[in-house]
GROMACS .gro file of C-alpha atoms in nm:
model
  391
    1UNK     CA    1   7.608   8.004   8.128
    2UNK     CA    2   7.554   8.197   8.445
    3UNK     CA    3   7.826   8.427   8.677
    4UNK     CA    4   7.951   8.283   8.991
    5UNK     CA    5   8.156   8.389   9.249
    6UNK     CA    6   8.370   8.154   9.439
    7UNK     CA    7   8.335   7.825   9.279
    8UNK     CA    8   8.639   7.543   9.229
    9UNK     CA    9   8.594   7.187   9.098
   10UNK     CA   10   8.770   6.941   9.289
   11UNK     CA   11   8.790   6.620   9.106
   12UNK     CA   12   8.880   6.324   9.328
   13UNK     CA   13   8.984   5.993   9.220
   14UNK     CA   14   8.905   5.698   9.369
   15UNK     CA   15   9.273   5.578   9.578
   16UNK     CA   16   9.188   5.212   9.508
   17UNK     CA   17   9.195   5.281   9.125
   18UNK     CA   18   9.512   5.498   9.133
   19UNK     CA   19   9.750   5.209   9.214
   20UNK     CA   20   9.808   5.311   9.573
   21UNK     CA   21   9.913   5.664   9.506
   22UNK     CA   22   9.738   5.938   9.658
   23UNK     CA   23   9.592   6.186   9.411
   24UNK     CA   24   9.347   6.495   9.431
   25UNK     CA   25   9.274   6.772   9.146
   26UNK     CA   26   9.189   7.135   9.188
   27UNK     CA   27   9.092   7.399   8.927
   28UNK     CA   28   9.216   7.750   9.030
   29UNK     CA   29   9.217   8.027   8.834
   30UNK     CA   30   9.021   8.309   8.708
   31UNK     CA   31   8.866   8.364   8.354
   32UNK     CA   32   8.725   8.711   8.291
   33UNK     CA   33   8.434   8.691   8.024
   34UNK     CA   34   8.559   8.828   7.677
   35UNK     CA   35   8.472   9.183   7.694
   36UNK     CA   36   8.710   9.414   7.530
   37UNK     CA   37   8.960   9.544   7.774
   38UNK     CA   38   8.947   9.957   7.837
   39UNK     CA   39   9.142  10.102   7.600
   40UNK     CA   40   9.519  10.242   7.688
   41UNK     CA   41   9.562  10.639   7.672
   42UNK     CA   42   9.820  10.863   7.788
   43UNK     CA   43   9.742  10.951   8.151
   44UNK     CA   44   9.681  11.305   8.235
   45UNK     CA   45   9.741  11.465   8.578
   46UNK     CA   46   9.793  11.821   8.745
   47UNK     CA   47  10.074  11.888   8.955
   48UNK     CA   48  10.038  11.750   9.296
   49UNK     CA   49   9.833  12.024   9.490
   50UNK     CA   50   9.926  12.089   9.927
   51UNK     CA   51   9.697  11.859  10.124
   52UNK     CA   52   9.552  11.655   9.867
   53UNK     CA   53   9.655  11.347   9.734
   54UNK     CA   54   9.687  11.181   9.400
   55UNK     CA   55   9.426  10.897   9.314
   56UNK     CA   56   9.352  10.721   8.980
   57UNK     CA   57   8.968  10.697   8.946
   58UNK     CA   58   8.731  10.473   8.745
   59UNK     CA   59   8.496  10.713   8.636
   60UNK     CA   60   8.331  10.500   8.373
   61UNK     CA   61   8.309  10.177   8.340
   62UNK     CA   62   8.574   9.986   8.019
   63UNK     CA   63   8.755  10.328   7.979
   64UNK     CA   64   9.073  10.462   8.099
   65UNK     CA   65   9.165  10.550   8.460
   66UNK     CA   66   9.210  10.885   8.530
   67UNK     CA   67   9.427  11.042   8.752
   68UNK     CA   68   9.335  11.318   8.971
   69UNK     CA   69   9.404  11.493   9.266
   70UNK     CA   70   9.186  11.445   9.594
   71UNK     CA   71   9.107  11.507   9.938
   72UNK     CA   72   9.278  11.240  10.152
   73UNK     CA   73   9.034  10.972  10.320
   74UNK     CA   74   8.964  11.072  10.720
   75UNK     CA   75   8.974  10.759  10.973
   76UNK     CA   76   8.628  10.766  11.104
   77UNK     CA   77   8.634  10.410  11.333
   78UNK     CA   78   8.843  10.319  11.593
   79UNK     CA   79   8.894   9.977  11.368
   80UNK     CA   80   9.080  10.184  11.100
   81UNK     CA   81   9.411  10.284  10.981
   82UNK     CA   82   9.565  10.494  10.709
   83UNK     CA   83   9.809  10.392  10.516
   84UNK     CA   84  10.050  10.608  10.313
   85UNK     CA   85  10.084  10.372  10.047
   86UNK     CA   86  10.424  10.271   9.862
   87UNK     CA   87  10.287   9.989   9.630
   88UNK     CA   88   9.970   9.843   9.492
   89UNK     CA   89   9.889   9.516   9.303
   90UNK     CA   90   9.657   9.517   9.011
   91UNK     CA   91   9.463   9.170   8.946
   92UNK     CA   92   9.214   9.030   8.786
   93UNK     CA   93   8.936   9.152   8.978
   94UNK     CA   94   9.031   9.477   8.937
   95UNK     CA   95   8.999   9.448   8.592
   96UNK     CA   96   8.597   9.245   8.617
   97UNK     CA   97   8.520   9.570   8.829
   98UNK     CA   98   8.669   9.871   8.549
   99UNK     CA   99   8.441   9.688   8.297
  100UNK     CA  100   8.127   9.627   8.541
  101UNK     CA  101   8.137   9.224   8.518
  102UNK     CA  102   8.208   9.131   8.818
  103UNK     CA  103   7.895   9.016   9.058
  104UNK     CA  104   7.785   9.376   9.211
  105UNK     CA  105   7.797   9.711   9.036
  106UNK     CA  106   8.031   9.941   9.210
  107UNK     CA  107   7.921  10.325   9.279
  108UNK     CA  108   8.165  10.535   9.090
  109UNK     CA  109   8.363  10.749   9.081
  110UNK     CA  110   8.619  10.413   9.236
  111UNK     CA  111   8.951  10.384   9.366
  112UNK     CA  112   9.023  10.013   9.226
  113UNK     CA  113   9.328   9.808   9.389
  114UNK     CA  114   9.304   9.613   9.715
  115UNK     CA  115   9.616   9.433   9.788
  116UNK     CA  116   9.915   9.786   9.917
  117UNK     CA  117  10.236   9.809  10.129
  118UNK     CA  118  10.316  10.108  10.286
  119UNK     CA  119  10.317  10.261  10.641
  120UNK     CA  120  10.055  10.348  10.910
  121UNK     CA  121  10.008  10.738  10.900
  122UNK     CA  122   9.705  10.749  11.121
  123UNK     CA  123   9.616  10.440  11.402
  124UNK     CA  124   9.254  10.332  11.606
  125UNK     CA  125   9.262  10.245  11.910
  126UNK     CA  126   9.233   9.861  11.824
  127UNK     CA  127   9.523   9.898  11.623
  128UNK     CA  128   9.732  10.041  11.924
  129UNK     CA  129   9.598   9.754  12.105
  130UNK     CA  130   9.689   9.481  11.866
  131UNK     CA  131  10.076   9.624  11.904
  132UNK     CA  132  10.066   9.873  11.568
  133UNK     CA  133  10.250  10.226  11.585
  134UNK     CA  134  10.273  10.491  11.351
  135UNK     CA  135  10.559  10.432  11.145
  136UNK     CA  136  10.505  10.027  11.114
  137UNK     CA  137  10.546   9.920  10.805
  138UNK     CA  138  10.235   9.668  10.683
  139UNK     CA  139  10.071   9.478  10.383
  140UNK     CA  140   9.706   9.498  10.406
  141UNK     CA  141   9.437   9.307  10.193
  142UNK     CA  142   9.168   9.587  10.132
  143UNK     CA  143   8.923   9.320   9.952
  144UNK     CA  144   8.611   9.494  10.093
  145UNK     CA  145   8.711   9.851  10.033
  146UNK     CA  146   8.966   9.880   9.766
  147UNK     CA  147   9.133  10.198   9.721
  148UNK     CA  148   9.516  10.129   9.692
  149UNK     CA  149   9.532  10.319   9.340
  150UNK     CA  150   9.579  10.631   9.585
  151UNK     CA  151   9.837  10.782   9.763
  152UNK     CA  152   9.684  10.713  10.073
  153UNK     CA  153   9.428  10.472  10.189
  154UNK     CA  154   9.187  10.333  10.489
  155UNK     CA  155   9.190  10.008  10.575
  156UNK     CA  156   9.043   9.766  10.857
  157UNK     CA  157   9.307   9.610  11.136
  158UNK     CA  158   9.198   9.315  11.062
  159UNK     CA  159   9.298   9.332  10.716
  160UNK     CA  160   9.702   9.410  10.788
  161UNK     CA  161   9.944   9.233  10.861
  162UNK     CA  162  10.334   9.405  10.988
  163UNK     CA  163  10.574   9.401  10.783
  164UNK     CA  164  10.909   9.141  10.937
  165UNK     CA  165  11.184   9.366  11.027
  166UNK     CA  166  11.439   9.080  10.878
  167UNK     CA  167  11.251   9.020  10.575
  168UNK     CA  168  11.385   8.844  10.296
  169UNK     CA  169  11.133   9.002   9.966
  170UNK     CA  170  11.111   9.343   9.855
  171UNK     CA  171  10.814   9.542   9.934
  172UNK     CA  172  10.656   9.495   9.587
  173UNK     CA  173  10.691   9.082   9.630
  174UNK     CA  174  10.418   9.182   9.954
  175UNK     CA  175  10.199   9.345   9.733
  176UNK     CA  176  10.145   9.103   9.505
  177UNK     CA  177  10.149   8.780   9.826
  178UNK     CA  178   9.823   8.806  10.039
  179UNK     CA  179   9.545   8.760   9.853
  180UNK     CA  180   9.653   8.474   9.629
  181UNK     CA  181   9.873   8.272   9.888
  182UNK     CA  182   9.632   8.309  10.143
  183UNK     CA  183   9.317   8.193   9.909
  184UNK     CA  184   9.541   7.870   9.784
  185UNK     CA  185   9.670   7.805  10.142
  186UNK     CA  186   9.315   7.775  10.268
  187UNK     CA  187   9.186   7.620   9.974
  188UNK     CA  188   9.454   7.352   9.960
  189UNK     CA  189   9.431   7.290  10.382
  190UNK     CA  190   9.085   7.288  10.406
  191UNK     CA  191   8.943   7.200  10.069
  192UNK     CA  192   9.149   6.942   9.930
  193UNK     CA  193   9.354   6.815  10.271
  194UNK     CA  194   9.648   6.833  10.062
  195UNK     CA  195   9.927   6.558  10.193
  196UNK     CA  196  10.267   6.522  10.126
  197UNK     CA  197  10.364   6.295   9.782
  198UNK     CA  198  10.009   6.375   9.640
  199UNK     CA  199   9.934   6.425   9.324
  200UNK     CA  200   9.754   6.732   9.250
  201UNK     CA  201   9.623   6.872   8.912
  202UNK     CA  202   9.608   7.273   8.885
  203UNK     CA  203   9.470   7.468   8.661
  204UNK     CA  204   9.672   7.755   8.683
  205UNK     CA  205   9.573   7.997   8.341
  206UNK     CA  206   9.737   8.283   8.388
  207UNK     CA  207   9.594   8.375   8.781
  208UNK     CA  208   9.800   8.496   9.060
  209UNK     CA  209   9.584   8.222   9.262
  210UNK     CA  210   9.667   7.941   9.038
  211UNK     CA  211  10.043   8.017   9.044
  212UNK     CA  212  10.034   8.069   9.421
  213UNK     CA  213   9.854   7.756   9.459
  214UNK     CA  214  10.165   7.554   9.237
  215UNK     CA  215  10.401   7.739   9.431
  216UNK     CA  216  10.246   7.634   9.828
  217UNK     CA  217  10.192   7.273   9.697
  218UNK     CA  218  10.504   7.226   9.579
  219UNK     CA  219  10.777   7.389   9.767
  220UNK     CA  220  10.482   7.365  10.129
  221UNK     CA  221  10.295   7.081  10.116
  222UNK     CA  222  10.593   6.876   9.885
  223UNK     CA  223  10.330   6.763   9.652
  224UNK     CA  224  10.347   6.601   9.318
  225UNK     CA  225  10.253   6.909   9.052
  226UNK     CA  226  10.105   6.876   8.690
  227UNK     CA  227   9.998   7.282   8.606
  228UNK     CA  228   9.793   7.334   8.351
  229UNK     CA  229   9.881   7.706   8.186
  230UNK     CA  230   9.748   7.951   7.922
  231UNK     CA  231  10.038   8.027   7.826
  232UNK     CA  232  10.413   7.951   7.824
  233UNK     CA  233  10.560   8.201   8.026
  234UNK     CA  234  10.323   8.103   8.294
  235UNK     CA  235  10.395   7.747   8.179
  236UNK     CA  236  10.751   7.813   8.255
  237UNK     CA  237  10.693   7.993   8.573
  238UNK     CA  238  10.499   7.659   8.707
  239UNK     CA  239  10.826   7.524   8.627
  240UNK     CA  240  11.055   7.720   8.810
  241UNK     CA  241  10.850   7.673   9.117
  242UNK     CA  242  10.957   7.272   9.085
  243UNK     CA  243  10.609   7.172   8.915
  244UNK     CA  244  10.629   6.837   8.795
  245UNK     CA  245  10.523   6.912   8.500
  246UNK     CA  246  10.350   7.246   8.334
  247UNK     CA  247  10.130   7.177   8.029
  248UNK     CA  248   9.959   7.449   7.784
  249UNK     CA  249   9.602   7.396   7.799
  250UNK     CA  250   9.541   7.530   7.472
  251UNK     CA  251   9.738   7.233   7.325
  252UNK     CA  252   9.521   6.967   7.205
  253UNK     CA  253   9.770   6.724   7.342
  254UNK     CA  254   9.719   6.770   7.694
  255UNK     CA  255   9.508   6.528   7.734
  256UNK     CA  256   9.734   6.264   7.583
  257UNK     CA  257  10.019   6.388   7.763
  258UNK     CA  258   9.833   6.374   8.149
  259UNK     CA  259   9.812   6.009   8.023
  260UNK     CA  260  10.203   5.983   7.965
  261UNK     CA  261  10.258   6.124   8.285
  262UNK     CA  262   9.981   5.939   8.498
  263UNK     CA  263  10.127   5.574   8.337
  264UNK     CA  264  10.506   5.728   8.475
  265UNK     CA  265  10.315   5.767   8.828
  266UNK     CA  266  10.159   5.425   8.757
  267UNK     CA  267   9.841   5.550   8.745
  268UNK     CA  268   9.693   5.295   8.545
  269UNK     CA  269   9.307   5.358   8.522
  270UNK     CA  270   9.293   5.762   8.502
  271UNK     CA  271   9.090   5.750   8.226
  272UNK     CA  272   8.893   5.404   8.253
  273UNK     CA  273   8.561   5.298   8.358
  274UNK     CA  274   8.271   5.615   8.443
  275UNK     CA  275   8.451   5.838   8.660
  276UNK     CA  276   8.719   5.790   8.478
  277UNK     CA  277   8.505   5.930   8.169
  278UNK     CA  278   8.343   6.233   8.389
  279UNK     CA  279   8.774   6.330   8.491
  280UNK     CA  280   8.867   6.346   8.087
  281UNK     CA  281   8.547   6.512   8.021
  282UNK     CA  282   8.650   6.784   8.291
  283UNK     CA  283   9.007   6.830   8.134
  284UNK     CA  284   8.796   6.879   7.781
  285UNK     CA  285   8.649   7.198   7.888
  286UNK     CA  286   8.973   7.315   8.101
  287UNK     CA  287   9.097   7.274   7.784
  288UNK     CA  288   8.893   7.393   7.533
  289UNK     CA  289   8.625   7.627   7.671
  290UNK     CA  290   8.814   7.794   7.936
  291UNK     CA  291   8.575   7.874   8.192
  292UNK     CA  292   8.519   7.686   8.389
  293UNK     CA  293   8.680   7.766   8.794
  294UNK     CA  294   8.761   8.087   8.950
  295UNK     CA  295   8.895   8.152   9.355
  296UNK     CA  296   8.769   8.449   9.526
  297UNK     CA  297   8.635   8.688   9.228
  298UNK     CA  298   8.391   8.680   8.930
  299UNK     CA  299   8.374   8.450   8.632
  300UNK     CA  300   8.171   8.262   8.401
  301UNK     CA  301   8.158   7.915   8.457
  302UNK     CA  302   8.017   7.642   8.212
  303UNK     CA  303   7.735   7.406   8.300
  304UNK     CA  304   7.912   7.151   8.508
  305UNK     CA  305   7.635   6.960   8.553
  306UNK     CA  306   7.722   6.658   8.386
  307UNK     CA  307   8.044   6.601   8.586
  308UNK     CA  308   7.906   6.637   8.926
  309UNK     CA  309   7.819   6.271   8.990
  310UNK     CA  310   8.051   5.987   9.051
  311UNK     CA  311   8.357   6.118   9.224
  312UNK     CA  312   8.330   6.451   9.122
  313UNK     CA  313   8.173   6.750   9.357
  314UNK     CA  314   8.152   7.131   9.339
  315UNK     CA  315   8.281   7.292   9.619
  316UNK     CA  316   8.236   7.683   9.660
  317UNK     CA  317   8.533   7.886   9.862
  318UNK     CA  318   8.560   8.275   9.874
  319UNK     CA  319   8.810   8.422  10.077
  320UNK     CA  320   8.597   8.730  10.226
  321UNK     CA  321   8.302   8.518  10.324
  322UNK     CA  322   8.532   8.236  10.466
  323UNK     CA  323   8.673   8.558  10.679
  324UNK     CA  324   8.385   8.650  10.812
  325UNK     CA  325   8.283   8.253  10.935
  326UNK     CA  326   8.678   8.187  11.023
  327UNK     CA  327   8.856   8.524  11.118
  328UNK     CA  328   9.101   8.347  11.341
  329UNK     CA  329   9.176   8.116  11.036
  330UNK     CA  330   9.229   8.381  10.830
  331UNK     CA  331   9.441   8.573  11.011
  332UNK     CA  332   9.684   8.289  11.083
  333UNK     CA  333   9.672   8.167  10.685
  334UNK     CA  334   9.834   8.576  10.664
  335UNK     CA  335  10.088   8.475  10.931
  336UNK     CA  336  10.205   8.162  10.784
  337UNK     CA  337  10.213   8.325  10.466
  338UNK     CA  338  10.487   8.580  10.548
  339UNK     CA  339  10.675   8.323  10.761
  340UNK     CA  340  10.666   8.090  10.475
  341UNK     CA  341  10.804   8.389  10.260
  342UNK     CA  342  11.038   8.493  10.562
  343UNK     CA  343  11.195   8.133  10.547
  344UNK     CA  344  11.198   8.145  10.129
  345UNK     CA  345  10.980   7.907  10.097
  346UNK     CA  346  10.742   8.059   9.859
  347UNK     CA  347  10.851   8.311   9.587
  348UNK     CA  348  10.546   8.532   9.463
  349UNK     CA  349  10.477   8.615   9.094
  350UNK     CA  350  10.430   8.946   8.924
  351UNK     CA  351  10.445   9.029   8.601
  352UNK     CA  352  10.497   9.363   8.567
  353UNK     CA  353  10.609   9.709   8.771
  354UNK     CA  354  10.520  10.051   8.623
  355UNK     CA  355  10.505  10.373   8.808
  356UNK     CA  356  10.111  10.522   8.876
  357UNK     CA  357  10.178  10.746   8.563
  358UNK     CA  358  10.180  10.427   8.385
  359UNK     CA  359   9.857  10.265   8.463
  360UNK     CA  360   9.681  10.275   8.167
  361UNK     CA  361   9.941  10.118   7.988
  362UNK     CA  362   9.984   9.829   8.198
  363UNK     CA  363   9.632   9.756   8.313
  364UNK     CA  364   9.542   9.604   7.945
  365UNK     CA  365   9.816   9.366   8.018
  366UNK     CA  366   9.582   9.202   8.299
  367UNK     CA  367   9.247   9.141   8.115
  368UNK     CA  368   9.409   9.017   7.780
  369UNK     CA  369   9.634   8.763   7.965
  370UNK     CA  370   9.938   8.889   7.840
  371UNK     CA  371  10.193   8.804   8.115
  372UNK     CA  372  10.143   8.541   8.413
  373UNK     CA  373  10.013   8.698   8.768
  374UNK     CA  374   9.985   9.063   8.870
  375UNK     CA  375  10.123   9.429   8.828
  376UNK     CA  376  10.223   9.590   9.013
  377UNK     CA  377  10.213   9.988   9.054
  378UNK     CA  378  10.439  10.223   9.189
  379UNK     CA  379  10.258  10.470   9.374
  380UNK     CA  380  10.559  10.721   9.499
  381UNK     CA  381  10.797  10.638   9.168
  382UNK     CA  382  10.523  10.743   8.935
  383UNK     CA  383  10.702  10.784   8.616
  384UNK     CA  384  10.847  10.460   8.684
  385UNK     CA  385  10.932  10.254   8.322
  386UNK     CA  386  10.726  10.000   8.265
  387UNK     CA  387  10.930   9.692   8.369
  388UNK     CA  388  10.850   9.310   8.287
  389UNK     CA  389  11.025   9.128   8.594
  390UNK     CA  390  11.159   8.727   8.517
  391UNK     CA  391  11.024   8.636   8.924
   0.00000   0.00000   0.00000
């Protein structure tokens, strides 16, 4: 077993043995190893204090956050931007980072959360130039510097993207959109070549990634859907994004019932002959080890060796690296995002909303895999009720 970052399986059937019907299969999710997750305590704050900010820290690694007052961060580069921020989305990788498993060791004390909407407070000059004003109204996707668990926060212009005047989702749907749409939109255009009518396999689990990525193939690229879930909330969230079908992968069924709905496809030979073999022996450990694929953060994977030959390949994709080879790329994957979300294409999934008061009682929800997706924090409504939302 070894740590990875940025690894998917694509599995691809041969065309000529799937009756004529176009077919690919992706893995995305993310699997945290099973360390216990930090232990929930009542948070503990002074009042706010003038000129300061409040800021939940990791200050040691698998305990509570704690919530302190601060100085606020000072834009040093003419690249930056504060951001007085109204929401922040917790994920997975926030959670790999509290307990120190992801693949570097962050320097704490840490401001975890990289994914905020609020508005620009302070502006570069590059920002000015790239048609930003004090007073916009952005999402950014702070994946190199974190930070959002604070009141205010720096980030890159690169790494926003304005809010639509006419938008049609509230500002928490944005906090929750950028990272995992734009990590399955890339992945599925330039990965997998995703066409219309396909039929596309998905690992979902319980990620943020894996239900963006059933959400763009379906309602995006109109392909055919089969998710496999953790659970079956997220199960029946694959669902209401017009899967065509959403399967539990801890059911030792699944296998039988990919069959049932490969012969309805007439997909005759899914299982025969030795690819055929190397695909069923891939579902086994979807199914039954659980860690195997990850997009964009930490995880353990399996040895895969064994189902790399044939028709099977590994092929690596992290969002921040593929940013710094394709910034053009992924700065239009943000744009089509939003527009695809402008034009209600795409609905994003979060499970819960608490106020920043609230953190510690929410962020075990994340690393046991309670509730499909992400939560999302309230950073000006701090004693915001903990709220499980049905979207």
């Amino acid at each position: 077993m070894s740590s990875t970052v940025g690894f998917r399986i694509l599995a691809k059937l041969s065309r000529s043995r799937l009756s004529g019907l176009s077919s690919r299969i992706i893995s995305v999710g993310r699997f945290s190893s099973t360390a216990e997750s930090a232990e929930s305590s009542k948070d503990v704050t002074s009042a706010p204090q003038p000129g300061k900010i409040q800021a939940a820290l990791l200050k040691e690694f698998s305990s509570p956050l704690v919530l302190e007052n601060l100085d606020p961060p000072r834009r040093a580069q003419e690249n930056e931007v504060l951001i007085d921020v109204h929401y922040c989305a917790l994920s997975a990788s926030d959670v790999l980072l509290s307990q120190n498993l992801h693949t570097f060791e962050p320097k704490l004390p840490m401001i975890l959360g990289y994914e905020v909407v609020g508005k620009l407070i302070e502006i570069g000059t590059q920002a000015e130039k790239n048609g930003y004003k004090i007073g916009d109204k952005v999402v950014a996707l702070n994946k190199e510097r974190y930070g959002g668990l604070a009141e205010k926060c720096l980030a890159e212009v690169g790494n926003i993207w304005k809010v639509p005047s006419t938008k049609s989702a509230s500002s928490a749907d944005l906090a929750s959109i950028l990272d995992s749409y734009i990590t399955a939109l890339v992945a599925l255009e330039r990965k997998v070549s995703l066409n219309e009518d396909d039929m596309i396999l998905i690992n979902v689990g319980v990620s943020g990634i894996g239900l963006a990525a059933v959400d763009l193939a379906t309602n995006v690229f109109k392909a055919k859907v089969i998710g496999v879930c953790a659970t079956e909330d997220c199960a029946d969230r694959a669902r209401e994004m017009g899967a065509f079908a959403a399967l539990k992968y801890k059911d030792k069924k699944l296998i039988k019932q990919i069959e049932e709905i490969a012969a309805e496809r007439d997909i005759k030979a899914i299982f025969e002959d030795e690819d055929g073999a190397y695909f069923k022996k891939m579902l086994s450990c979807l199914c039954h080890e659980g860690r195997v694929i990850i997009a964009g953060t930490t995880a353990t994977m399996a040895d895969v060796s064994d189902v790399q030959k044939g028709s099977f390949s590994i092929t690596g994709f992290n969002l921040m690296e593929y940013k710094k080879k394709k910034p053009d790329v992924y700065r239009q994957a943000g744009d089509d995002v939003l527009q695809f979300l402008e034009e209600g294409l795409i609905a994003p999934s979060y499970s819960l909303i608490a106020g920043m008061h609230k953190i510690n009682d929410v962020f075990g929800s994340i690393s046991e895999n309670v509730f499909p997706g992400k939560v999302i924090i309230d950073m000006r409504n701090k004693e915001a009720a903990i709220t499980k939302m049905v979207t």
